[in-house]
Amino acid sequence: MAAGAPGPVDNGDDKGGLRAALSGLTTRGRSFLAAGVAAAVCAYALGQGDLLRVGLLLAVLPLVCVTVLYRTRYRVAGSRRLSPSRVPAGSEARVHLRMDNVSRLPTGLLMLQDRVPYVLGPRPRFVLDRVEAGGRREVSYRVRSDLRGRYPLGPLQLRLSDPFGMCELTRSFSAYDTLVVIPRTETLPTLRLAGEASGYGDGRQRSLALAGEDDIIPRGYRHGDDLRRVHWRSTARHGELMVRREEQPQRARCTVLLDTRRVAYQGAGPDSAFEWAVSGAASALVHMLERGFAVRLLTDDGGSVPGESADGFAGSTQESAEAAGLMMDTLAVVDHSDGGGLSRAYEVLRGNSEGLLVAFFGDLDEEQTAVAARMRQRSGAAVAFVLDGADWARGGDGVSPAPAADRLRLLREAGWTAMAVPPGAALSQLWQQAGQERSVGQPGTAGATTGFSGGWS
């Protein structure tokens, strides 16, 4: 919630403020002023005293309205609240505006408007009747965008008007809010994982804290510890009871790799291949976090999110919601990279890539296919969703080009579960299909499914 600090809606005492007030004359005010001046000139030329008085009245009325409105000091506070502040593309958010009159005087007619980017819809405008001293008015409007991104809302503007409609002055608050439009996500099916592999488990894995008798890291005895866990050698060394550590739970890991290379995609807009890949990555991230995995988002340029811990993964269950928000915020503004290769992502994965690897690739040439194939060597399992930019650009004709089919074959031979993504495909169906393929194995990928007798996530 962003609030505009209470402040006077006035014009100050400088000449610049007075000129700004005169510039606020409406068409009616300017017409009265012009008519009054013309009448006064004619009266002076013709020697008509009565016409001069009429001219002066017409000219003075808008000037008096400007002066009164200029000298009027309202103190109002404005605030804005978004519900919610993070919304999927294509969904609506509601913006609540609140105006408080913190002065001792009632306000006149107020016209309230909020600045919003054109992609969120028309600029909202409201007319507020007289607000009593200490009174409050609340209004709301809806915004919606089919395009992900971060959109500023504000500043809030007030337009003051005199009772005769001769003058209007606009005053703005300084507070902004930001609406984050994140990618659409799909609910993915939960696939049973039977068996164990490095970095896997039912969202969890257990690893011994002790590698061997000589590598034991004991801790001090605590009330209630089982005496059978006392480590006598360490007790003698430290002079106090020391016990062996229990097995420590360790979260299974998953890396979601998003290919953002500009050369890998064709077309633009909500239905483009790139937007499908971004949405797919968001769906996979949410799904794996819900399964209890420690997840990170990796792009082709080597950027890692959240990257707060030493290994770049979300550290604990308490951080999952914060990590999910951080990754979704990143995906809300992710754009094409100018890089032409996947080598930087490969370097990151080569350093630390245990666990599940889920990749969303655009077009892959022979060189990049070889790099992607090497990524598979350090992961417990790897699933790739490959989008053919040319196929998406022409709307799909059901025929997979020979080069694209060859790339899929090479990935599968390297141990990937590689899925071709036709235009408009549902990720949930491809996800289910990939799990089925992992459960039965793939031709020519001996060892790719070692230790698995069920799905992969």
mmCIF file of C-alpha atoms in Angstrom, residues 122-301:
data_model
loop_
_atom_site.group_PDB
_atom_site.id
_atom_site.type_symbol
_atom_site.label_atom_id
_atom_site.label_comp_id
_atom_site.label_asym_id
_atom_site.label_seq_id
_atom_site.Cartn_x
_atom_site.Cartn_y
_atom_site.Cartn_z
ATOM 1 C CA PRO A 122 -8.347 3.665 -19.855
ATOM 2 C CA ARG A 123 -7.344 6.274 -17.295
ATOM 3 C CA PRO A 124 -9.868 6.120 -14.407
ATOM 4 C CA ARG A 125 -11.634 9.341 -13.421
ATOM 5 C CA PHE A 126 -13.991 9.965 -10.498
ATOM 6 C CA VAL A 127 -16.042 12.948 -9.302
ATOM 7 C CA LEU A 128 -16.151 13.334 -5.526
ATOM 8 C CA ASP A 129 -18.841 15.466 -3.945
ATOM 9 C CA ARG A 130 -18.131 17.807 -1.100
ATOM 10 C CA VAL A 131 -15.989 16.058 1.518
ATOM 11 C CA GLU A 132 -16.684 17.234 5.046
ATOM 12 C CA ALA A 133 -13.882 18.087 7.469
ATOM 13 C CA GLY A 134 -12.302 14.827 8.623
ATOM 14 C CA GLY A 135 -14.336 12.932 6.033
ATOM 15 C CA ARG A 136 -13.255 10.114 3.757
ATOM 16 C CA ARG A 137 -14.147 8.898 0.284
ATOM 17 C CA GLU A 138 -13.225 5.558 -1.241
ATOM 18 C CA VAL A 139 -13.448 4.487 -4.880
ATOM 19 C CA SER A 140 -11.980 1.612 -6.878
ATOM 20 C CA TYR A 141 -11.319 0.523 -10.434
ATOM 21 C CA ARG A 142 -10.057 -2.579 -12.227
ATOM 22 C CA VAL A 143 -6.967 -3.087 -14.370
ATOM 23 C CA ARG A 144 -6.043 -5.966 -16.641
ATOM 24 C CA SER A 145 -3.165 -6.811 -18.955
ATOM 25 C CA ASP A 146 -2.483 -9.710 -21.302
ATOM 26 C CA LEU A 147 1.194 -8.756 -21.332
ATOM 27 C CA ARG A 148 3.430 -9.584 -18.387
ATOM 28 C CA GLY A 149 5.581 -6.835 -16.941
ATOM 29 C CA ARG A 150 5.899 -4.267 -14.165
ATOM 30 C CA TYR A 151 3.527 -1.345 -14.543
ATOM 31 C CA PRO A 152 3.654 1.867 -12.465
ATOM 32 C CA LEU A 153 0.394 3.256 -11.123
ATOM 33 C CA GLY A 154 0.309 6.911 -10.231
ATOM 34 C CA PRO A 155 0.704 9.597 -9.330
ATOM 35 C CA LEU A 156 -2.789 10.293 -8.094
ATOM 36 C CA GLN A 157 -4.136 13.622 -9.327
ATOM 37 C CA LEU A 158 -6.816 15.930 -7.955
ATOM 38 C CA ARG A 159 -8.605 18.513 -10.047
ATOM 39 C CA LEU A 160 -10.182 21.368 -8.074
ATOM 40 C CA SER A 161 -13.007 23.379 -9.585
ATOM 41 C CA ASP A 162 -14.891 26.480 -8.506
ATOM 42 C CA PRO A 163 -18.725 26.426 -8.268
ATOM 43 C CA PHE A 164 -19.091 28.395 -11.534
ATOM 44 C CA GLY A 165 -16.786 26.142 -13.544
ATOM 45 C CA MET A 166 -14.507 29.059 -14.420
ATOM 46 C CA CYS A 167 -11.217 27.482 -13.284
ATOM 47 C CA GLU A 168 -9.759 24.027 -12.717
ATOM 48 C CA LEU A 169 -6.463 23.358 -10.951
ATOM 49 C CA THR A 170 -4.649 20.019 -10.956
ATOM 50 C CA ARG A 171 -2.520 18.864 -8.044
ATOM 51 C CA SER A 172 -0.611 15.584 -7.847
ATOM 52 C CA PHE A 173 0.578 13.319 -5.071
ATOM 53 C CA SER A 174 4.065 11.875 -5.305
ATOM 54 C CA ALA A 175 3.384 8.227 -4.361
ATOM 55 C CA TYR A 176 3.552 5.424 -6.913
ATOM 56 C CA ASP A 177 2.589 1.773 -6.799
ATOM 57 C CA THR A 178 3.746 -1.036 -9.039
ATOM 58 C CA LEU A 179 1.518 -3.751 -10.433
ATOM 59 C CA VAL A 180 3.450 -6.887 -11.350
ATOM 60 C CA VAL A 181 1.847 -8.954 -14.104
ATOM 61 C CA ILE A 182 3.437 -12.391 -13.926
ATOM 62 C CA PRO A 183 3.270 -15.146 -16.555
ATOM 63 C CA ARG A 184 0.281 -17.450 -16.681
ATOM 64 C CA THR A 185 0.823 -20.768 -14.951
ATOM 65 C CA GLU A 186 -0.744 -24.173 -15.431
ATOM 66 C CA THR A 187 -1.496 -26.714 -12.741
ATOM 67 C CA LEU A 188 0.746 -29.653 -13.515
ATOM 68 C CA PRO A 189 -0.030 -33.260 -12.642
ATOM 69 C CA THR A 190 1.865 -34.829 -9.770
ATOM 70 C CA LEU A 191 3.773 -37.848 -11.013
ATOM 71 C CA ARG A 192 4.790 -40.573 -8.612
ATOM 72 C CA LEU A 193 8.504 -40.997 -8.155
ATOM 73 C CA ALA A 194 9.395 -44.557 -7.224
ATOM 74 C CA GLY A 195 13.040 -45.243 -6.500
ATOM 75 C CA GLU A 196 15.890 -42.972 -5.534
ATOM 76 C CA ALA A 197 18.510 -41.072 -7.446
ATOM 77 C CA SER A 198 20.936 -38.298 -6.746
ATOM 78 C CA GLY A 199 19.069 -35.164 -5.878
ATOM 79 C CA TYR A 200 15.700 -36.895 -5.831
ATOM 80 C CA GLY A 201 13.094 -38.170 -3.486
ATOM 81 C CA ASP A 202 9.495 -37.421 -2.779
ATOM 82 C CA GLY A 203 10.411 -33.776 -2.643
ATOM 83 C CA ARG A 204 12.900 -34.726 0.061
ATOM 84 C CA GLN A 205 16.053 -36.769 0.423
ATOM 85 C CA ARG A 206 18.041 -37.711 3.448
ATOM 86 C CA SER A 207 21.810 -37.573 3.524
ATOM 87 C CA LEU A 208 24.030 -38.661 6.346
ATOM 88 C CA ALA A 209 25.693 -35.840 8.163
ATOM 89 C CA LEU A 210 28.499 -38.249 8.891
ATOM 90 C CA ALA A 211 30.610 -39.579 6.060
ATOM 91 C CA GLY A 212 32.464 -42.046 8.288
ATOM 92 C CA GLU A 213 33.640 -42.738 11.801
ATOM 93 C CA ASP A 214 36.578 -40.373 11.404
ATOM 94 C CA ASP A 215 34.456 -37.637 9.832
ATOM 95 C CA ILE A 216 31.859 -37.469 12.595
ATOM 96 C CA ILE A 217 30.916 -33.934 13.635
ATOM 97 C CA PRO A 218 29.385 -34.410 17.097
ATOM 98 C CA ARG A 219 27.421 -31.908 19.093
ATOM 99 C CA GLY A 220 26.893 -31.310 22.774
ATOM 100 C CA TYR A 221 24.537 -33.515 24.749
ATOM 101 C CA ARG A 222 21.019 -32.170 25.184
ATOM 102 C CA HIS A 223 18.451 -33.273 27.704
ATOM 103 C CA GLY A 224 16.454 -36.135 26.231
ATOM 104 C CA ASP A 225 19.154 -37.382 23.836
ATOM 105 C CA ASP A 226 19.490 -41.144 23.606
ATOM 106 C CA LEU A 227 22.570 -42.258 25.546
ATOM 107 C CA ARG A 228 23.248 -44.819 22.829
ATOM 108 C CA ARG A 229 24.246 -41.925 20.595
ATOM 109 C CA VAL A 230 27.031 -40.737 22.918
ATOM 110 C CA HIS A 231 30.335 -40.510 21.067
ATOM 111 C CA TRP A 232 32.857 -41.491 23.728
ATOM 112 C CA ARG A 233 35.987 -40.466 21.821
ATOM 113 C CA SER A 234 34.718 -36.891 21.411
ATOM 114 C CA THR A 235 33.458 -36.915 25.004
ATOM 115 C CA ALA A 236 36.949 -37.722 26.249
ATOM 116 C CA ARG A 237 38.461 -35.064 24.000
ATOM 117 C CA HIS A 238 36.086 -32.253 25.002
ATOM 118 C CA GLY A 239 35.524 -33.197 28.602
ATOM 119 C CA GLU A 240 31.727 -33.208 28.246
ATOM 120 C CA LEU A 241 29.115 -35.520 26.833
ATOM 121 C CA MET A 242 29.031 -35.371 23.035
ATOM 122 C CA VAL A 243 26.493 -37.183 20.829
ATOM 123 C CA ARG A 244 26.482 -38.163 17.173
ATOM 124 C CA ARG A 245 24.352 -36.031 14.898
ATOM 125 C CA GLU A 246 21.225 -37.520 13.435
ATOM 126 C CA GLU A 247 20.647 -37.772 9.726
ATOM 127 C CA GLN A 248 19.768 -34.338 8.442
ATOM 128 C CA PRO A 249 16.952 -33.791 5.981
ATOM 129 C CA GLN A 250 18.084 -32.187 2.757
ATOM 130 C CA ARG A 251 15.732 -30.782 0.167
ATOM 131 C CA ALA A 252 15.835 -32.285 -3.274
ATOM 132 C CA ARG A 253 16.990 -29.831 -5.923
ATOM 133 C CA CYS A 254 15.560 -28.737 -9.214
ATOM 134 C CA THR A 255 16.939 -26.285 -11.756
ATOM 135 C CA VAL A 256 14.583 -24.725 -14.282
ATOM 136 C CA LEU A 257 16.524 -23.509 -17.317
ATOM 137 C CA LEU A 258 14.927 -20.896 -19.577
ATOM 138 C CA ASP A 259 16.430 -20.250 -22.993
ATOM 139 C CA THR A 260 15.973 -16.538 -23.731
ATOM 140 C CA ARG A 261 18.225 -16.204 -26.789
ATOM 141 C CA ARG A 262 16.757 -13.832 -29.348
ATOM 142 C CA VAL A 263 17.900 -16.061 -32.207
ATOM 143 C CA ALA A 264 16.017 -19.023 -30.729
ATOM 144 C CA TYR A 265 12.509 -17.592 -31.154
ATOM 145 C CA GLN A 266 10.400 -15.990 -33.822
ATOM 146 C CA GLY A 267 7.389 -13.747 -33.428
ATOM 147 C CA ALA A 268 6.111 -11.766 -30.459
ATOM 148 C CA GLY A 269 2.954 -11.290 -28.456
ATOM 149 C CA PRO A 270 1.033 -13.318 -25.852
ATOM 150 C CA ASP A 271 0.765 -16.374 -28.144
ATOM 151 C CA SER A 272 4.398 -16.460 -29.264
ATOM 152 C CA ALA A 273 6.831 -19.291 -28.620
ATOM 153 C CA PHE A 274 8.885 -17.195 -26.218
ATOM 154 C CA GLU A 275 5.870 -16.355 -24.064
ATOM 155 C CA TRP A 276 4.944 -20.055 -23.971
ATOM 156 C CA ALA A 277 8.452 -20.879 -22.749
ATOM 157 C CA VAL A 278 8.295 -18.199 -20.043
ATOM 158 C CA SER A 279 4.882 -19.426 -18.925
ATOM 159 C CA GLY A 280 6.131 -23.009 -18.935
ATOM 160 C CA ALA A 281 9.118 -22.116 -16.784
ATOM 161 C CA ALA A 282 6.829 -20.341 -14.312
ATOM 162 C CA SER A 283 4.516 -23.358 -14.131
ATOM 163 C CA ALA A 284 7.431 -25.715 -13.512
ATOM 164 C CA LEU A 285 8.855 -23.478 -10.785
ATOM 165 C CA VAL A 286 5.560 -23.272 -8.917
ATOM 166 C CA HIS A 287 4.951 -27.003 -9.270
ATOM 167 C CA MET A 288 8.381 -28.031 -7.989
ATOM 168 C CA LEU A 289 8.238 -25.615 -5.059
ATOM 169 C CA GLU A 290 4.869 -27.066 -4.085
ATOM 170 C CA ARG A 291 6.477 -30.519 -4.184
ATOM 171 C CA GLY A 292 9.065 -29.408 -1.631
ATOM 172 C CA PHE A 293 12.042 -29.057 -3.952
ATOM 173 C CA ALA A 294 14.734 -26.425 -3.535
ATOM 174 C CA VAL A 295 14.421 -24.640 -6.863
ATOM 175 C CA ARG A 296 16.412 -22.093 -8.800
ATOM 176 C CA LEU A 297 15.744 -20.334 -12.080
ATOM 177 C CA LEU A 298 18.619 -20.285 -14.556
ATOM 178 C CA THR A 299 18.778 -18.453 -17.889
ATOM 179 C CA ASP A 300 21.028 -19.020 -20.874
ATOM 180 C CA ASP A 301 23.276 -16.113 -19.883
#
